CSV table of N, CA, C and O in Angstrom, one decimal:
chain,number,residue,atom,x,y,z
A,892,UNK,N,0.8,-1.2,0.0
A,892,UNK,CA,0.0,0.0,0.0
A,892,UNK,C,0.9,1.2,0.0
A,892,UNK,O,2.0,1.2,0.3
A,893,UNK,N,0.2,2.3,-0.4
A,893,UNK,CA,0.9,3.6,-0.3
A,893,UNK,C,0.2,4.5,0.7
A,893,UNK,O,-1.1,4.5,0.7
A,894,UNK,N,0.9,5.3,1.4
A,894,UNK,CA,0.3,6.2,2.4
A,894,UNK,C,0.5,7.6,1.9
A,894,UNK,O,1.6,8.0,1.3
A,895,UNK,N,-0.5,8.4,2.0
A,895,UNK,CA,-0.5,9.8,1.4
A,895,UNK,C,-0.8,10.8,2.5
A,895,UNK,O,-1.8,10.7,3.3
A,896,UNK,N,0.1,11.8,2.7
A,896,UNK,CA,-0.1,12.8,3.7
A,896,UNK,C,-0.1,14.2,3.0
A,896,UNK,O,0.9,14.6,2.3
A,897,UNK,N,-1.2,14.9,3.1
A,897,UNK,CA,-1.4,16.2,2.5
A,897,UNK,C,-0.9,17.4,3.3
A,897,UNK,O,-1.0,17.3,4.6
A,898,UNK,N,-0.6,18.5,2.6
A,898,UNK,CA,-0.3,19.7,3.3
A,898,UNK,C,-0.7,20.8,2.4
A,898,UNK,O,-0.9,20.6,1.2
A,899,UNK,N,-0.8,22.0,3.0
A,899,UNK,CA,-1.2,23.2,2.2
A,899,UNK,C,-2.7,23.5,2.4
A,899,UNK,O,-3.3,22.9,3.3
A,900,UNK,N,-3.3,24.3,1.6
A,900,UNK,CA,-4.7,24.6,1.8
A,900,UNK,C,-4.8,25.8,2.7
A,900,UNK,O,-3.8,26.5,3.1
A,901,UNK,N,-6.1,26.2,3.0
A,901,UNK,CA,-6.3,27.3,3.9
A,901,UNK,C,-7.4,28.2,3.3
A,901,UNK,O,-8.2,27.8,2.4
A,902,UNK,N,-7.3,29.5,3.7
A,902,UNK,CA,-8.3,30.5,3.3
A,902,UNK,C,-7.6,31.5,2.4
A,902,UNK,O,-6.5,32.0,2.7
A,903,UNK,N,-8.2,31.8,1.3
A,903,UNK,CA,-7.7,32.8,0.3
A,903,UNK,C,-8.8,33.6,-0.3
A,903,UNK,O,-10.0,33.1,-0.3
A,904,UNK,N,-8.5,34.8,-0.7
A,904,UNK,CA,-9.5,35.6,-1.4
A,904,UNK,C,-9.7,35.2,-2.8
A,904,UNK,O,-8.7,34.6,-3.4
A,905,UNK,N,-10.8,35.4,-3.4
A,905,UNK,CA,-11.1,35.1,-4.8
A,905,UNK,C,-10.0,35.8,-5.7
A,905,UNK,O,-9.6,36.9,-5.4
A,906,UNK,N,-9.5,35.1,-6.6
A,906,UNK,CA,-8.4,35.5,-7.5
A,906,UNK,C,-7.0,35.2,-7.0
A,906,UNK,O,-6.1,35.4,-7.7
A,907,UNK,N,-7.0,34.7,-5.8
A,907,UNK,CA,-5.7,34.3,-5.2
A,907,UNK,C,-5.2,32.9,-5.6
A,907,UNK,O,-5.8,32.2,-6.4
A,908,UNK,N,-4.1,32.5,-5.0
A,908,UNK,CA,-3.5,31.2,-5.3
A,908,UNK,C,-3.2,30.4,-4.1
A,908,UNK,O,-2.9,31.0,-3.0
A,909,UNK,N,-3.2,29.1,-4.2
A,909,UNK,CA,-2.7,28.2,-3.2
A,909,UNK,C,-2.0,27.0,-3.8
A,909,UNK,O,-2.3,26.7,-5.0
A,910,UNK,N,-1.2,26.4,-3.1
A,910,UNK,CA,-0.6,25.1,-3.6
A,910,UNK,C,-0.8,24.0,-2.5
A,910,UNK,O,-0.4,24.2,-1.4
A,911,UNK,N,-1.3,22.9,-3.0
A,911,UNK,CA,-1.4,21.7,-2.2
A,911,UNK,C,-0.3,20.8,-2.5
A,911,UNK,O,0.2,20.7,-3.6
A,912,UNK,N,0.1,20.1,-1.5
A,912,UNK,CA,1.2,19.0,-1.6
A,912,UNK,C,0.7,17.7,-1.0
A,912,UNK,O,-0.2,17.7,-0.1
A,913,UNK,N,1.2,16.7,-1.6
A,913,UNK,CA,0.8,15.3,-1.1
A,913,UNK,C,2.1,14.5,-1.2
A,913,UNK,O,2.6,14.2,-2.3
A,914,UNK,N,2.5,14.0,0.0
A,914,UNK,CA,3.7,13.2,0.1
A,914,UNK,C,3.4,11.8,0.3
A,914,UNK,O,2.5,11.4,1.1
A,915,UNK,N,4.0,10.9,-0.5
A,915,UNK,CA,3.7,9.5,-0.5
A,915,UNK,C,4.8,8.7,0.1
A,915,UNK,O,6.0,9.0,0.0
A,916,UNK,N,4.4,7.6,0.8
A,916,UNK,CA,5.4,6.7,1.3
A,916,UNK,C,4.8,5.3,1.3
A,916,UNK,O,3.6,5.1,1.1
A,917,UNK,N,5.7,4.3,1.5
A,917,UNK,CA,5.2,2.9,1.6
A,917,UNK,C,5.5,2.1,0.3
A,917,UNK,O,5.7,0.9,0.4
A,918,UNK,N,5.4,2.7,-0.8
A,918,UNK,CA,5.6,1.9,-2.1
A,918,UNK,C,6.3,2.9,-3.0
A,918,UNK,O,6.5,4.1,-2.8
A,919,UNK,N,6.8,2.4,-4.1
A,919,UNK,CA,7.5,3.2,-5.1
A,919,UNK,C,6.6,4.2,-5.7
A,919,UNK,O,5.6,3.8,-6.5
A,920,UNK,N,6.8,5.4,-5.4
A,920,UNK,CA,5.9,6.5,-5.8
A,920,UNK,C,5.7,6.6,-7.3
A,920,UNK,O,4.6,6.8,-7.8
A,921,UNK,N,6.8,6.4,-8.0
A,921,UNK,CA,6.8,6.5,-9.5
A,921,UNK,C,6.0,5.4,-10.2
A,921,UNK,O,5.7,5.4,-11.4
A,922,UNK,N,5.5,4.4,-9.4
A,922,UNK,CA,4.7,3.4,-10.0
A,922,UNK,C,3.2,3.8,-10.0
A,922,UNK,O,2.4,3.0,-10.5
A,923,UNK,N,2.9,4.9,-9.4
A,923,UNK,CA,1.5,5.3,-9.2
A,923,UNK,C,1.2,6.6,-10.1
A,923,UNK,O,1.9,7.5,-10.1
A,924,UNK,N,0.1,6.5,-10.7
A,924,UNK,CA,-0.5,7.7,-11.2
A,924,UNK,C,-1.2,8.5,-10.0
A,924,UNK,O,-1.6,7.8,-9.1
A,925,UNK,N,-1.1,9.8,-10.1
A,925,UNK,CA,-1.6,10.5,-9.0
A,925,UNK,C,-2.7,11.5,-9.4
A,925,UNK,O,-2.7,12.0,-10.6
A,926,UNK,N,-3.6,11.8,-8.5
A,926,UNK,CA,-4.7,12.7,-8.8
A,926,UNK,C,-5.2,13.5,-7.6
A,926,UNK,O,-4.7,13.3,-6.5
A,927,UNK,N,-6.0,14.5,-7.9
A,927,UNK,CA,-6.7,15.3,-6.9
A,927,UNK,C,-8.2,15.3,-7.2
A,927,UNK,O,-8.6,15.4,-8.3
A,928,UNK,N,-8.9,15.1,-6.1
A,928,UNK,CA,-10.3,15.2,-6.1
A,928,UNK,C,-10.8,16.2,-5.0
A,928,UNK,O,-10.0,16.6,-4.2
A,929,UNK,N,-12.0,16.6,-5.1
A,929,UNK,CA,-12.5,17.6,-4.1
A,929,UNK,C,-14.0,17.3,-3.8
A,929,UNK,O,-14.7,16.7,-4.6
A,930,UNK,N,-14.4,17.7,-2.6
A,930,UNK,CA,-15.7,17.5,-2.2
A,930,UNK,C,-16.2,18.8,-1.4
A,930,UNK,O,-15.7,19.1,-0.4
A,931,UNK,N,-17.2,19.4,-2.0
A,931,UNK,CA,-17.8,20.6,-1.4
A,931,UNK,C,-18.9,20.2,-0.5
A,931,UNK,O,-19.4,19.0,-0.6
A,932,UNK,N,-19.2,21.0,0.5
A,932,UNK,CA,-20.2,20.7,1.5
A,932,UNK,C,-21.5,20.3,0.8
A,932,UNK,O,-22.0,21.1,-0.1
A,933,UNK,N,-22.1,19.2,1.1
A,933,UNK,CA,-23.4,18.8,0.6
A,933,UNK,C,-23.3,18.2,-0.8
A,933,UNK,O,-24.4,17.9,-1.4
A,934,UNK,N,-22.1,18.0,-1.4
A,934,UNK,CA,-22.0,17.5,-2.7
A,934,UNK,C,-21.1,16.3,-2.7
A,934,UNK,O,-20.4,16.0,-1.8
A,935,UNK,N,-21.2,15.6,-3.9
A,935,UNK,CA,-20.3,14.4,-4.0
A,935,UNK,C,-18.9,14.8,-4.4
A,935,UNK,O,-18.6,15.8,-4.9
A,936,UNK,N,-18.0,13.8,-4.0
A,936,UNK,CA,-16.6,14.1,-4.4
A,936,UNK,C,-16.5,14.1,-5.9
A,936,UNK,O,-17.1,13.2,-6.6
A,937,UNK,N,-15.7,15.0,-6.4
A,937,UNK,CA,-15.5,15.1,-7.9
A,937,UNK,C,-14.0,15.2,-8.2
A,937,UNK,O,-13.2,15.6,-7.5
A,938,UNK,N,-13.8,14.7,-9.5
A,938,UNK,CA,-12.4,14.7,-10.0
A,938,UNK,C,-12.0,16.1,-10.3
A,938,UNK,O,-12.7,17.0,-10.8
A,939,UNK,N,-10.7,16.4,-10.1
A,939,UNK,CA,-10.0,17.7,-10.3
A,939,UNK,C,-9.0,17.5,-11.4
A,939,UNK,O,-9.0,18.2,-12.4
A,940,UNK,N,-8.0,16.7,-11.1
A,940,UNK,CA,-6.8,16.5,-12.1
A,940,UNK,C,-6.1,15.2,-11.8
A,940,UNK,O,-6.2,14.6,-10.7
A,941,UNK,N,-5.4,14.7,-12.8
A,941,UNK,CA,-4.5,13.6,-12.6
A,941,UNK,C,-3.3,13.7,-13.4
A,941,UNK,O,-3.3,14.4,-14.4
A,942,UNK,N,-2.3,12.9,-13.0
A,942,UNK,CA,-1.0,13.0,-13.7
A,942,UNK,C,-0.4,11.6,-13.8
A,942,UNK,O,-0.6,10.8,-12.8
A,943,UNK,N,0.2,11.2,-14.9
A,943,UNK,CA,0.7,9.9,-15.0
A,943,UNK,C,2.1,9.7,-14.3
A,943,UNK,O,2.6,10.6,-13.6
A,944,UNK,N,2.6,8.5,-14.4
A,944,UNK,CA,3.8,8.1,-13.6
A,944,UNK,C,5.0,9.1,-13.8
A,944,UNK,O,5.7,9.5,-12.9
A,945,UNK,N,5.2,9.4,-15.1
A,945,UNK,CA,6.4,10.3,-15.4
A,945,UNK,C,6.1,11.7,-15.3
A,945,UNK,O,7.0,12.5,-15.3
A,946,UNK,N,4.8,12.1,-15.3
A,946,UNK,CA,4.5,13.5,-15.3
A,946,UNK,C,4.2,14.0,-16.7
A,946,UNK,O,3.9,15.2,-16.9
A,947,UNK,N,4.4,13.1,-17.7
A,947,UNK,CA,4.3,13.5,-19.1
A,947,UNK,C,2.8,13.7,-19.6
A,947,UNK,O,2.6,14.3,-20.6
A,948,UNK,N,1.9,13.1,-18.9
A,948,UNK,CA,0.5,13.2,-19.3
A,948,UNK,C,-0.3,13.7,-18.1
A,948,UNK,O,-0.2,13.3,-17.0
A,949,UNK,N,-1.2,14.7,-18.4
A,949,UNK,CA,-2.1,15.2,-17.4
A,949,UNK,C,-3.5,15.3,-17.9
A,949,UNK,O,-3.7,15.3,-19.2
A,950,UNK,N,-4.5,15.4,-17.0
A,950,UNK,CA,-5.9,15.6,-17.4
A,950,UNK,C,-6.6,16.4,-16.3
A,950,UNK,O,-6.4,16.2,-15.2
A,951,UNK,N,-7.4,17.3,-16.8
A,951,UNK,CA,-8.1,18.2,-15.9
A,951,UNK,C,-9.6,18.2,-16.1
A,951,UNK,O,-10.1,18.1,-17.2
A,952,UNK,N,-10.3,18.5,-15.0
A,952,UNK,CA,-11.7,18.8,-15.1
A,952,UNK,C,-11.9,20.1,-15.8
A,952,UNK,O,-11.1,21.0,-15.7
A,953,UNK,N,-12.9,20.2,-16.6
A,953,UNK,CA,-13.2,21.5,-17.3
A,953,UNK,C,-13.2,22.7,-16.4
A,953,UNK,O,-12.8,23.8,-16.7
A,954,UNK,N,-13.8,22.5,-15.2
A,954,UNK,CA,-14.0,23.6,-14.3
A,954,UNK,C,-12.7,24.2,-13.7
A,954,UNK,O,-12.7,25.3,-13.2
A,955,UNK,N,-11.6,23.4,-13.9
A,955,UNK,CA,-10.3,24.0,-13.3
A,955,UNK,C,-9.2,24.1,-14.4
A,955,UNK,O,-8.1,24.6,-14.1
A,956,UNK,N,-9.5,23.7,-15.6
A,956,UNK,CA,-8.5,23.8,-16.7
A,956,UNK,C,-8.1,25.2,-16.9
A,956,UNK,O,-8.9,26.1,-16.8
A,957,UNK,N,-6.8,25.4,-17.1
A,957,UNK,CA,-6.2,26.7,-17.3
A,957,UNK,C,-6.0,27.5,-16.1
A,957,UNK,O,-5.5,28.6,-16.1
A,958,UNK,N,-6.5,27.0,-14.9
A,958,UNK,CA,-6.3,27.7,-13.6
A,958,UNK,C,-5.5,26.8,-12.7
A,958,UNK,O,-4.7,27.4,-11.9
A,959,UNK,N,-5.7,25.5,-12.7
A,959,UNK,CA,-4.9,24.6,-11.8
A,959,UNK,C,-3.9,23.9,-12.6
A,959,UNK,O,-4.1,23.5,-13.8
A,960,UNK,N,-2.8,23.5,-11.9
A,960,UNK,CA,-1.7,22.7,-12.6
A,960,UNK,C,-1.3,21.6,-11.6
A,960,UNK,O,-0.9,21.9,-10.5
A,961,UNK,N,-1.4,20.4,-12.1
A,961,UNK,CA,-0.9,19.3,-11.3
A,961,UNK,C,0.6,18.9,-11.8
A,961,UNK,O,0.9,19.0,-13.0
A,962,UNK,N,1.4,18.6,-10.8
A,962,UNK,CA,2.8,18.3,-11.1
A,962,UNK,C,3.3,17.3,-10.1
A,962,UNK,O,2.6,17.1,-9.1
A,963,UNK,N,4.4,16.6,-10.4
A,963,UNK,CA,5.0,15.7,-9.4
A,963,UNK,C,6.5,15.8,-9.5
A,963,UNK,O,7.1,16.1,-10.5
A,964,UNK,N,7.1,15.4,-8.3
A,964,UNK,CA,8.5,15.3,-8.2
A,964,UNK,C,8.8,13.9,-7.7
A,964,UNK,O,8.6,13.6,-6.4
A,965,UNK,N,9.2,13.0,-8.5
A,965,UNK,CA,9.4,11.6,-8.1
A,965,UNK,C,10.6,11.5,-7.2
A,965,UNK,O,10.6,10.5,-6.4
A,966,UNK,N,11.5,12.4,-7.2
A,966,UNK,CA,12.6,12.3,-6.3
A,966,UNK,C,12.2,12.6,-4.9
A,966,UNK,O,12.8,12.2,-3.9
A,967,UNK,N,11.1,13.4,-4.8
A,967,UNK,CA,10.6,13.8,-3.4
A,967,UNK,C,9.4,13.0,-3.1
A,967,UNK,O,8.8,13.3,-2.0
A,968,UNK,N,8.9,12.1,-3.9
A,968,UNK,CA,7.7,11.4,-3.7
A,968,UNK,C,6.5,12.3,-3.4
A,968,UNK,O,5.7,12.0,-2.5
A,969,UNK,N,6.4,13.3,-4.2
A,969,UNK,CA,5.4,14.3,-3.9
A,969,UNK,C,4.7,14.8,-5.1
A,969,UNK,O,5.3,14.9,-6.2
A,970,UNK,N,3.4,15.0,-5.0
A,970,UNK,CA,2.6,15.5,-6.1
A,970,UNK,C,2.0,16.8,-5.6
A,970,UNK,O,1.7,17.0,-4.4
A,971,UNK,N,1.8,17.8,-6.5
A,971,UNK,CA,1.4,19.1,-6.2
A,971,UNK,C,0.2,19.5,-7.0
A,971,UNK,O,-0.1,19.0,-8.1
A,972,UNK,N,-0.6,20.4,-6.4
A,972,UNK,CA,-1.7,21.0,-7.1
A,972,UNK,C,-1.6,22.5,-6.9
A,972,UNK,O,-1.8,23.1,-5.8
A,973,UNK,N,-1.1,23.2,-8.0
A,973,UNK,CA,-1.0,24.7,-8.0
A,973,UNK,C,-2.4,25.2,-8.4
A,973,UNK,O,-2.8,24.9,-9.5
A,974,UNK,N,-3.0,26.0,-7.6
A,974,UNK,CA,-4.3,26.6,-7.9
A,974,UNK,C,-4.2,28.1,-8.0
A,974,UNK,O,-3.9,28.7,-7.0
A,975,UNK,N,-4.5,28.6,-9.2
A,975,UNK,CA,-4.5,30.0,-9.4
A,975,UNK,C,-5.9,30.5,-9.8
A,975,UNK,O,-6.8,29.7,-10.1
A,976,UNK,N,-6.1,31.8,-9.7
A,976,UNK,CA,-7.4,32.4,-10.0
A,976,UNK,C,-8.5,31.7,-9.3
A,976,UNK,O,-9.5,31.4,-10.0
A,977,UNK,N,-8.3,31.5,-8.1
A,977,UNK,CA,-9.3,30.8,-7.3
A,977,UNK,C,-10.7,31.5,-7.2
A,977,UNK,O,-10.7,32.7,-7.2
A,978,UNK,N,-11.7,30.7,-7.2
A,978,UNK,CA,-13.1,31.2,-7.2
A,978,UNK,C,-13.8,30.7,-6.0
A,978,UNK,O,-13.4,29.6,-5.5
A,979,UNK,N,-14.8,31.3,-5.5
A,979,UNK,CA,-15.6,30.8,-4.3
A,979,UNK,C,-16.1,29.4,-4.6
A,979,UNK,O,-16.1,28.6,-3.6
A,980,UNK,N,-16.4,29.0,-5.8
A,980,UNK,CA,-16.9,27.7,-6.1
A,980,UNK,C,-15.8,26.6,-6.0
A,980,UNK,O,-16.1,25.4,-6.1
A,981,UNK,N,-14.6,27.0,-5.9
A,981,UNK,CA,-13.5,26.1,-5.6
A,981,UNK,C,-13.4,25.6,-4.2
A,981,UNK,O,-12.6,24.7,-3.8
A,982,UNK,N,-14.2,26.3,-3.3
A,982,UNK,CA,-14.2,25.9,-1.9
A,982,UNK,C,-14.6,24.5,-1.7
A,982,UNK,O,-15.7,24.0,-2.2
A,983,UNK,N,-13.8,23.7,-1.1
A,983,UNK,CA,-14.0,22.3,-0.9
A,983,UNK,C,-12.9,21.7,0.0
A,983,UNK,O,-11.9,22.3,0.2
A,984,UNK,N,-13.1,20.4,0.4
A,984,UNK,CA,-12.0,19.6,0.9
A,984,UNK,C,-11.4,18.9,-0.3
A,984,UNK,O,-12.1,18.3,-1.1
A,985,UNK,N,-10.1,19.1,-0.4
A,985,UNK,CA,-9.3,18.5,-1.5
A,985,UNK,C,-8.6,17.2,-1.0
A,985,UNK,O,-8.0,17.2,0.1
A,986,UNK,N,-8.7,16.2,-1.9
A,986,UNK,CA,-8.1,14.9,-1.5
A,986,UNK,C,-7.1,14.5,-2.6
A,986,UNK,O,-7.4,14.5,-3.8
A,987,UNK,N,-5.9,14.0,-2.1
A,987,UNK,CA,-4.9,13.4,-3.0
A,987,UNK,C,-5.3,12.0,-3.2
A,987,UNK,O,-5.9,11.3,-2.3
A,988,UNK,N,-5.0,11.4,-4.4
A,988,UNK,CA,-5.4,10.1,-4.7
A,988,UNK,C,-4.2,9.4,-5.5
A,988,UNK,O,-3.6,10.0,-6.4
A,989,UNK,N,-4.0,8.1,-5.1
A,989,UNK,CA,-2.9,7.3,-5.8
A,989,UNK,C,-3.6,6.2,-6.6
A,989,UNK,O,-4.5,5.5,-6.0
A,990,UNK,N,-3.1,5.9,-7.7
A,990,UNK,CA,-3.8,4.9,-8.6
A,990,UNK,C,-2.7,4.0,-9.2
A,990,UNK,O,-1.7,4.5,-9.8
A,991,UNK,N,-2.9,2.7,-9.2
A,991,UNK,CA,-2.0,1.8,-9.8
A,991,UNK,C,-2.1,1.7,-11.3
A,991,UNK,O,-1.2,1.1,-12.0
A,992,UNK,N,-3.2,2.3,-11.8
A,992,UNK,CA,-3.3,2.3,-13.3
A,992,UNK,C,-3.5,3.7,-13.8
A,992,UNK,O,-3.9,4.6,-13.0
A,993,UNK,N,-3.2,4.0,-15.0
A,993,UNK,CA,-3.5,5.3,-15.7
A,993,UNK,C,-4.9,5.2,-16.3
A,993,UNK,O,-5.1,4.4,-17.2
A,994,UNK,N,-5.8,6.0,-15.9
A,994,UNK,CA,-7.1,6.0,-16.3
A,994,UNK,C,-7.4,7.0,-17.4
A,994,UNK,O,-8.6,7.2,-17.8
A,995,UNK,N,-6.4,7.7,-17.9
A,995,UNK,CA,-6.6,8.7,-18.9
A,995,UNK,C,-7.6,9.7,-18.6
A,995,UNK,O,-7.5,10.4,-17.6
A,996,UNK,N,-8.7,9.8,-19.4
A,996,UNK,CA,-9.7,10.8,-19.2
A,996,UNK,C,-10.9,10.4,-18.3
A,996,UNK,O,-11.9,11.1,-18.2
A,997,UNK,N,-10.7,9.2,-17.7
A,997,UNK,CA,-11.7,8.8,-16.7
A,997,UNK,C,-11.7,9.7,-15.5
A,997,UNK,O,-10.7,10.2,-15.1
A,998,UNK,N,-12.8,9.8,-14.8
A,998,UNK,CA,-12.9,10.6,-13.6
A,998,UNK,C,-12.9,9.7,-12.4
A,998,UNK,O,-13.1,10.2,-11.3
A,999,UNK,N,-12.7,8.4,-12.6
A,999,UNK,CA,-12.8,7.5,-11.5
A,999,UNK,C,-11.5,7.6,-10.7
A,999,UNK,O,-10.4,7.8,-11.3
A,1000,UNK,N,-11.5,7.4,-9.4
A,1000,UNK,CA,-10.3,7.5,-8.5
A,1000,UNK,C,-9.6,6.1,-8.4
A,1000,UNK,O,-10.2,5.1,-8.7
A,1001,UNK,N,-8.4,6.2,-7.9
A,1001,UNK,CA,-7.7,5.0,-7.6
A,1001,UNK,C,-8.0,4.6,-6.2
A,1001,UNK,O,-9.0,5.1,-5.6
A,1002,UNK,N,-7.2,3.7,-5.6
A,1002,UNK,CA,-7.5,3.0,-4.4
A,1002,UNK,C,-7.1,3.8,-3.1
A,1002,UNK,O,-7.6,3.5,-2.0
A,1003,UNK,N,-6.2,4.7,-3.2
A,1003,UNK,CA,-5.6,5.3,-2.0
A,1003,UNK,C,-5.8,6.7,-1.9
A,1003,UNK,O,-5.7,7.5,-2.9
A,1004,UNK,N,-6.1,7.2,-0.7
A,1004,UNK,CA,-6.5,8.6,-0.4
A,1004,UNK,C,-5.7,9.2,0.6
A,1004,UNK,O,-5.3,8.6,1.6
A,1005,UNK,N,-5.5,10.5,0.4
A,1005,UNK,CA,-4.9,11.3,1.5
A,1005,UNK,C,-6.0,11.7,2.5
A,1005,UNK,O,-7.2,11.3,2.3
A,1006,UNK,N,-5.6,12.4,3.5
A,1006,UNK,CA,-6.5,12.7,4.6
A,1006,UNK,C,-7.5,13.9,4.3
A,1006,UNK,O,-8.5,14.1,5.0
A,1007,UNK,N,-7.2,14.6,3.3
A,1007,UNK,CA,-8.1,15.7,2.9
A,1007,UNK,C,-7.5,17.0,3.5
A,1007,UNK,O,-7.0,17.0,4.6
A,1008,UNK,N,-7.7,18.1,2.8
A,1008,UNK,CA,-7.3,19.4,3.3
A,1008,UNK,C,-8.4,20.5,2.8
A,1008,UNK,O,-8.8,20.4,1.7
A,1009,UNK,N,-8.7,21.4,3.7
A,1009,UNK,CA,-9.8,22.4,3.4
A,1009,UNK,C,-9.2,23.5,2.6
A,1009,UNK,O,-8.1,24.1,3.0
A,1010,UNK,N,-9.9,23.9,1.5
A,1010,UNK,CA,-9.6,25.1,0.8
A,1010,UNK,C,-10.8,25.9,0.8
A,1010,UNK,O,-11.9,25.5,0.4
A,1011,UNK,N,-10.7,27.2,1.3
A,1011,UNK,CA,-11.8,28.1,1.4
A,1011,UNK,C,-11.5,29.3,0.6
A,1011,UNK,O,-10.5,30.0,0.9
A,1012,UNK,N,-12.3,29.7,-0.4
A,1012,UNK,CA,-12.1,30.9,-1.2
A,1012,UNK,C,-13.2,31.9,-0.9
A,1012,UNK,O,-14.4,31.6,-1.1
A,1013,UNK,N,-12.8,33.0,-0.3
A,1013,UNK,CA,-13.8,34.0,0.0
A,1013,UNK,C,-14.0,35.0,-1.1
A,1013,UNK,O,-13.1,35.3,-1.9
A,1014,UNK,N,-15.3,35.5,-1.2
A,1014,UNK,CA,-15.6,36.4,-2.3
A,1014,UNK,C,-15.3,37.9,-1.9
A,1014,UNK,O,-15.1,38.2,-0.8
């Protein structure tokens, strides 16, 4: 199994930026595709972004495309989500996700989750 520990998040004004980090341990990080999901209050968890093993392929939800960037550093066993031009509707708990397969444009998650971190965007 792989263990995921998230950091970052917090409160930011609309138009601002935040960066989330997710550090992995337990298994070879570069064997996993990584992703980010989010869950707003009263809503179902939704896909945000994913990145393949090498970082050469990424996929984004339409709602965050051109504002969010997913990246990874395999030497540090860490995946990042850079969030720019944040909007109040981006407010949610964000979850890191590890997947043993590359799902391409699927919005389905892998098997392993981080603990979640709150992102709140004020208007």
